[in-house]
Tab-separated table of C-alpha atoms in Angstrom:
chain	number	residue	atom	x	y	z
A	196	MET	CA	218.008	-62.381	-9.924
A	197	SER	CA	215.936	-63.938	-7.322
A	198	SER	CA	212.323	-64.811	-7.765
A	199	ASN	CA	209.697	-64.200	-5.083
A	200	SER	CA	207.072	-66.330	-6.741
A	201	SER	CA	205.386	-68.866	-4.452
A	202	SER	CA	204.272	-72.299	-5.353
A	203	SER	CA	201.336	-74.174	-3.965
A	204	LYS	CA	200.549	-77.831	-4.167
A	205	VAL	CA	197.526	-78.583	-6.242
A	206	VAL	CA	195.299	-81.231	-4.592
A	207	THR	CA	193.012	-83.129	-6.858
A	208	VAL	CA	189.539	-84.272	-6.091
A	209	ASP	CA	190.720	-87.887	-5.831
A	210	GLU	CA	193.373	-86.939	-3.311
A	211	GLN	CA	190.854	-85.048	-1.257
A	212	ALA	CA	188.620	-88.080	-1.275
A	213	PHE	CA	191.566	-90.254	-0.203
A	214	GLU	CA	192.404	-87.935	2.678
A	215	LYS	CA	188.804	-88.021	3.862
A	216	ALA	CA	188.429	-91.743	3.481
A	217	ASP	CA	187.864	-92.057	7.207
A	218	GLU	CA	185.043	-89.490	7.070
A	219	GLN	CA	181.494	-90.060	5.838
A	220	ALA	CA	181.365	-90.769	2.095
A	221	VAL	CA	179.426	-88.523	-0.260
A	222	ASP	CA	178.130	-89.102	-3.765
A	223	GLU	CA	179.068	-87.131	-6.853
A	224	ASP	CA	176.495	-84.525	-6.053
A	225	GLY	CA	177.894	-84.045	-2.599
A	226	PHE	CA	175.216	-85.860	-0.637
A	227	PRO	CA	176.204	-88.282	2.143
A	228	VAL	CA	176.106	-91.917	1.166
A	229	VAL	CA	174.199	-94.200	3.555
A	230	ASP	CA	175.787	-97.637	3.724
A	231	GLU	CA	173.010	-99.438	5.672
A	232	THR	CA	169.431	-99.981	4.638
A	233	PRO	CA	167.186	-97.857	6.883
A	234	ALA	CA	164.838	-99.711	9.316
A	235	PHE	CA	161.178	-98.981	8.725
A	236	GLU	CA	159.109	-98.324	11.865
A	237	ALA	CA	155.341	-98.509	12.109
A	238	ALA	CA	153.389	-95.437	13.037
A	239	VAL	CA	151.474	-95.324	16.330
A	240	GLU	CA	148.174	-95.798	14.524
A	241	GLN	CA	149.527	-98.857	12.718
A	242	GLU	CA	150.769	-100.430	15.960
A	243	THR	CA	147.393	-99.855	17.617
A	244	GLN	CA	145.492	-101.377	14.716
A	245	ALA	CA	147.838	-104.369	14.646
A	246	LYS	CA	147.134	-105.099	18.322
A	247	VAL	CA	143.394	-104.854	17.722
A	248	ASP	CA	143.569	-107.213	14.747
A	249	ALA	CA	145.787	-109.688	16.592
A	250	ASN	CA	143.445	-109.929	19.557
A	251	HIS	CA	140.191	-110.101	17.625
A	252	PRO	CA	139.199	-113.762	16.967
A	253	ASP	CA	137.398	-112.839	13.741
A	254	GLY	CA	140.616	-111.409	12.295
A	255	ILE	CA	142.762	-114.460	13.038
A	256	ALA	CA	143.328	-117.109	10.381
A	257	ASP	CA	144.049	-120.681	11.405
A	258	THR	CA	147.287	-121.868	9.815
A	259	SER	CA	147.064	-125.317	11.413
A	260	GLU	CA	144.799	-127.407	13.596
A	261	ASP	CA	146.977	-126.847	16.665
A	262	ARG	CA	147.861	-123.139	16.705
A	263	ILE	CA	146.154	-119.834	15.998
A	264	HIS	CA	148.156	-117.557	13.750
A	265	GLY	CA	149.109	-114.115	14.944
A	266	VAL	CA	148.593	-114.507	18.703
A	267	THR	CA	150.707	-115.443	21.683
A	268	LEU	CA	150.171	-118.618	23.674
A	269	GLU	CA	148.487	-116.643	26.459
A	270	GLN	CA	146.079	-115.015	24.008
A	271	GLU	CA	145.366	-118.373	22.354
A	272	GLU	CA	144.545	-119.956	25.737
A	273	ARG	CA	142.112	-117.155	26.586
A	274	ILE	CA	140.388	-117.509	23.198
A	275	ARG	CA	139.993	-121.265	23.490
A	276	ALA	CA	138.807	-120.988	27.105
A	277	ARG	CA	136.184	-118.435	26.104
A	278	ASP	CA	134.925	-120.677	23.297
A	279	ALA	CA	134.715	-123.646	25.658
A	280	GLU	CA	132.776	-121.592	28.223
A	281	LEU	CA	130.311	-120.423	25.562
A	282	GLU	CA	129.729	-124.025	24.481
A	283	ARG	CA	129.104	-125.087	28.093
A	284	ILE	CA	126.615	-122.255	28.671
A	285	SER	CA	124.834	-123.110	25.430
A	286	ALA	CA	124.555	-126.773	26.447
A	287	GLN	CA	123.171	-125.863	29.875
A	288	ALA	CA	120.607	-123.544	28.309
A	289	GLU	CA	119.506	-126.267	25.937
A	290	LEU	CA	119.114	-128.820	28.736
A	291	GLY	CA	117.256	-126.300	30.908
A	292	THR	CA	114.567	-125.843	28.263
A	293	GLN	CA	113.667	-129.528	27.973
A	294	ASP	CA	109.957	-130.073	28.426
A	295	GLY	CA	109.029	-131.222	31.936
A	296	ARG	CA	112.609	-131.353	33.219
A	297	GLU	CA	111.958	-128.882	36.049
A	298	GLN	CA	108.804	-130.705	37.143
A	299	ARG	CA	110.571	-134.076	37.109
A	300	THR	CA	113.397	-132.653	39.205
A	301	ARG	CA	110.927	-131.387	41.832
A	302	GLU	CA	109.177	-134.776	41.942
A	303	VAL	CA	112.431	-136.680	42.419
A	304	ALA	CA	113.541	-134.288	45.177
A	305	ALA	CA	110.168	-134.581	46.944
A	306	GLN	CA	110.259	-138.380	46.791
A	307	GLY	CA	113.767	-138.424	48.256
A	308	SER	CA	112.736	-136.073	51.049
A	309	THR	CA	109.687	-138.184	51.923
A	310	LYS	CA	111.754	-141.342	51.979
A	311	ARG	CA	114.382	-139.833	54.292
A	312	ARG	CA	111.691	-138.470	56.628
A	313	LEU	CA	109.998	-141.872	56.915
A	314	GLU	CA	113.322	-143.566	57.633
A	315	PHE	CA	114.064	-141.026	60.355
A	316	GLN	CA	110.606	-141.447	61.926
A	317	LYS	CA	111.002	-145.226	61.969
A	318	ARG	CA	114.319	-144.904	63.787
A	319	ALA	CA	112.742	-142.430	66.228
A	320	ALA	CA	109.918	-144.902	66.882
A	321	SER	CA	112.403	-147.206	68.635
A	322	VAL	CA	112.639	-144.533	71.362
A	323	ASP	CA	109.204	-142.926	71.104
A	324	PRO	CA	106.452	-145.223	69.759
A	325	MET	CA	104.280	-142.195	68.968
A	326	ALA	CA	106.781	-141.188	66.281
A	327	ASP	CA	106.077	-144.315	64.254
A	328	PRO	CA	104.700	-143.093	60.882
A	329	GLU	CA	102.797	-146.354	60.341
A	330	ARG	CA	100.906	-146.077	63.623
A	331	ASP	CA	97.263	-145.032	63.371
A	332	ASP	CA	96.163	-141.735	64.871
A	333	PRO	CA	95.036	-142.554	68.428
A	334	ARG	CA	92.251	-139.960	68.220
A	335	THR	CA	90.338	-142.296	65.934
A	336	GLU	CA	89.954	-144.710	68.876
A	337	LEU	CA	88.272	-142.120	71.146
A	338	SER	CA	84.571	-141.554	71.465
A	339	GLN	CA	83.092	-138.265	70.345
A	340	ASP	CA	82.825	-136.974	73.927
A	341	GLU	CA	86.383	-138.089	74.780
A	342	LEU	CA	87.758	-136.420	71.665
A	343	ALA	CA	85.961	-133.144	72.485
A	344	THR	CA	87.425	-133.149	75.996
A	345	VAL	CA	90.906	-133.968	74.688
A	346	ASN	CA	90.739	-131.106	72.175
A	347	THR	CA	89.625	-128.675	74.886
A	348	GLU	CA	92.563	-129.642	77.118
A	349	ALA	CA	94.904	-129.449	74.113
A	350	ASP	CA	93.829	-125.842	73.505
A	351	ARG	CA	94.649	-124.992	77.098
A	352	LEU	CA	98.048	-126.724	77.121
A	353	ALA	CA	99.107	-125.259	73.779
A	354	THR	CA	98.979	-121.769	75.293
A	355	ARG	CA	101.278	-122.800	78.167
A	356	VAL	CA	104.103	-124.455	76.208
A	357	ASP	CA	106.096	-122.908	73.388
A	358	GLY	CA	106.592	-124.587	70.037
A	359	TRP	CA	103.735	-127.099	70.230
A	360	SER	CA	100.651	-126.862	68.045
A	361	ARG	CA	97.144	-127.710	69.230
A	362	ALA	CA	97.065	-130.757	66.927
A	363	ALA	CA	100.351	-132.135	68.301
A	364	VAL	CA	99.227	-131.708	71.912
A	365	SER	CA	95.858	-133.273	71.112
A	366	ARG	CA	97.506	-136.366	69.647
A	367	ARG	CA	99.797	-136.748	72.672
A	368	LEU	CA	96.809	-136.533	75.023
A	369	ALA	CA	94.835	-139.050	72.976
A	370	GLU	CA	97.818	-141.425	73.065
A	371	ALA	CA	97.949	-141.288	76.856
A	372	VAL	CA	94.189	-141.847	77.137
A	373	VAL	CA	94.290	-144.828	74.754
A	374	ASP	CA	97.119	-146.320	76.844
A	375	GLY	CA	94.721	-146.433	79.808
A	376	ARG	CA	95.294	-143.212	81.700
A	377	ASP	CA	92.382	-141.086	82.863
A	378	LEU	CA	92.140	-137.658	81.364
A	379	THR	CA	93.444	-135.798	84.437
A	380	SER	CA	96.609	-137.860	84.782
A	381	ALA	CA	97.066	-137.756	80.990
A	382	VAL	CA	97.014	-133.951	81.048
A	383	VAL	CA	99.591	-133.838	83.855
A	384	GLN	CA	101.839	-136.360	82.118
A	385	VAL	CA	101.748	-134.677	78.721
A	386	PHE	CA	102.267	-131.215	80.222
A	387	GLU	CA	105.391	-132.373	82.066
A	388	GLU	CA	106.701	-134.104	78.935
A	389	LEU	CA	106.218	-131.022	76.807
A	390	GLN	CA	107.822	-128.777	79.416
A	391	THR	CA	111.000	-130.839	79.496
A	392	ALA	CA	111.117	-131.724	75.795
A	393	PRO	CA	114.296	-130.873	73.856
A	394	GLY	CA	114.374	-127.230	72.793
A	395	GLN	CA	111.929	-126.117	75.469
A	396	VAL	CA	112.685	-123.692	78.298
A	397	VAL	CA	112.610	-125.985	81.316
A	398	PRO	CA	111.129	-124.738	84.595
A	399	ILE	CA	113.965	-124.609	87.098
A	400	GLY	CA	112.039	-126.815	89.493
A	401	LYS	CA	111.915	-129.547	86.818
A	402	LEU	CA	115.638	-129.636	86.037
A	403	GLU	CA	116.106	-132.785	88.106
A	404	ASP	CA	113.591	-134.623	85.921
A	405	VAL	CA	115.374	-133.789	82.660
A	406	ASP	CA	117.535	-136.531	81.205
A	407	ARG	CA	119.695	-134.331	78.945
A	408	LYS	CA	123.134	-132.766	79.177
A	409	GLU	CA	121.994	-129.385	77.809
A	410	VAL	CA	118.986	-127.394	78.985
A	411	SER	CA	117.454	-123.945	78.602
A	412	ILE	CA	116.075	-121.932	81.527
A	413	LYS	CA	114.738	-118.483	82.227
A	414	GLY	CA	114.337	-116.523	85.428
A	415	ARG	CA	115.647	-113.629	87.476
A	416	VAL	CA	119.184	-113.320	88.854
A	417	LYS	CA	118.571	-113.624	92.586
A	418	THR	CA	122.093	-113.174	93.927
A	419	LEU	CA	125.755	-113.251	92.872
A	420	TRP	CA	128.865	-113.994	94.926
A	421	ASP	CA	132.623	-114.042	94.445
A	422	PRO	CA	133.887	-116.990	92.371
A	423	SER	CA	135.974	-119.600	94.133
A	424	HIS	CA	138.265	-120.255	91.164
A	425	PRO	CA	140.106	-117.922	88.741
A	426	SER	CA	138.585	-119.733	85.736
A	427	ILE	CA	135.052	-118.738	86.825
A	428	ALA	CA	133.766	-115.335	85.724
A	429	GLN	CA	130.515	-115.231	87.721
A	430	VAL	CA	128.479	-117.518	89.958
A	431	GLY	CA	125.075	-117.056	91.568
A	432	LEU	CA	121.446	-118.129	91.763
A	433	VAL	CA	118.751	-117.802	89.091
A	434	ALA	CA	115.150	-118.382	90.170
A	435	ASP	CA	111.676	-118.652	88.649
A	436	ASP	CA	108.258	-119.514	90.091
A	437	SER	CA	109.141	-123.214	90.322
A	438	GLY	CA	112.512	-122.959	92.088
A	439	GLN	CA	116.084	-121.756	91.896
A	440	THR	CA	119.412	-123.171	90.745
A	441	ARG	CA	123.103	-122.364	90.850
A	442	VAL	CA	124.486	-120.873	87.634
A	443	THR	CA	128.223	-120.888	86.922
A	444	ILE	CA	129.597	-118.739	84.094
A	445	TRP	CA	133.064	-119.827	82.987
A	446	LYS	CA	135.532	-117.199	81.743
A	447	ALA	CA	136.295	-119.268	78.653
A	448	SER	CA	132.662	-118.944	77.551
A	449	ASP	CA	133.125	-115.207	76.930
A	450	ALA	CA	129.501	-114.712	78.003
A	451	PRO	CA	127.996	-111.278	78.709
A	452	TRP	CA	127.994	-110.005	82.294
A	453	ILE	CA	124.807	-110.574	84.275
A	454	VAL	CA	123.500	-108.293	87.018
A	455	GLU	CA	121.522	-109.049	90.167
A	456	GLY	CA	117.793	-108.482	89.783
A	457	GLU	CA	117.576	-108.678	85.983
A	458	ARG	CA	115.751	-111.327	83.970
A	459	VAL	CA	117.779	-113.732	81.826
A	460	ARG	CA	117.127	-116.521	79.324
A	461	ILE	CA	119.959	-119.053	79.185
A	462	HIS	CA	119.939	-121.408	76.185
A	463	GLY	CA	122.126	-124.470	75.825
A	464	ALA	CA	123.576	-124.504	79.347
A	465	ALA	CA	125.359	-127.604	80.603
A	466	ARG	CA	123.333	-129.465	83.231
A	467	ASN	CA	125.328	-130.985	86.106
A	468	TRP	CA	125.235	-131.556	89.839
A	469	TYR	CA	126.825	-129.526	92.642
A	470	GLU	CA	126.787	-130.757	96.228
A	471	GLY	CA	123.873	-133.064	95.504
A	472	ARG	CA	121.780	-130.430	93.712
A	473	VAL	CA	121.239	-129.851	90.050
A	474	SER	CA	122.966	-126.784	88.577
A	475	VAL	CA	123.773	-125.318	85.182
A	476	ALA	CA	126.978	-123.961	83.681
A	477	VAL	CA	127.409	-121.406	80.898
A	478	THR	CA	129.911	-122.699	78.318
A	479	GLY	CA	131.100	-121.540	74.922
A	480	TRP	CA	128.009	-123.132	73.335
A	481	THR	CA	125.608	-121.253	75.617
A	482	THR	CA	123.764	-118.050	74.732
A	483	ILE	CA	122.324	-115.571	77.233
A	484	HIS	CA	119.494	-113.158	76.416
A	485	PHE	CA	118.259	-110.254	78.509
A	486	PRO	CA	114.546	-109.589	77.796
A	487	GLU	CA	114.439	-106.353	79.801
A	488	ARG	CA	117.653	-104.719	78.586
A	489	GLY	CA	117.106	-101.763	76.312
A	490	ARG	CA	113.440	-101.320	77.257
A	491	TRP	CA	113.868	-97.582	77.720
A	492	TRP	CA	110.115	-96.946	77.661
A	493	GLU	CA	109.768	-98.799	80.969
A	494	ALA	CA	112.622	-96.988	82.680
């Protein structure tokens, strides 16, 4: 008699655990067992607060005399630099409030300026005796009538030359009179000297009498012609009431273009000679002004 009964293998809990040894382990209650200790991570708010505390000098404790605890080297350098700057500012503020320091500084600066000016005037006196600071005012040697006449002529000359005060012109006239010149010749001499003095606009007719390499002139562009050399931009004649002279404008000077018939003021032109006559050249150091350009109300 055959039996149809079936048999099944009974698997114990230990065997099941052995078969699943390569799977994740579980405890007796069926929960997965974690082998590693979990890593704790700070919340966003905690990270933000930590950065604030680490960068705030009041929240940093010194663990040694050389380093600041809780900051990087870059942060430590910024902190120490800031402290040093605050100490420097505090020291400057303390020195700046010393009684009388500002007044003493002004006095020392004024004394140095006076000393340098006197030294310069003494050196200038070797060329121009009237510049000697130790020389007495020549007007004190004139009679009352002579001084009145000198002052009257000084008023007249001061209106004809730019940059000279009445007092300066009066002293120059008195110097010439004391040196033995009559008043008429003294006026002519001083007027010519002032006209050709450095920084003055020289009458074109007096260019030959000027002993300088650079001069300033003003006048009207009389005529222009074609340059004879590629390096020359323009060439022509500029004239005033006293005469006319050749003006050469070099291309390298990058000077503005001049037009026939217009008035010009040329400052710092190079004085030279061309075919036995005095002339001027516009260089890179020269400036040209046009008094009549842009005067739309006169158009």
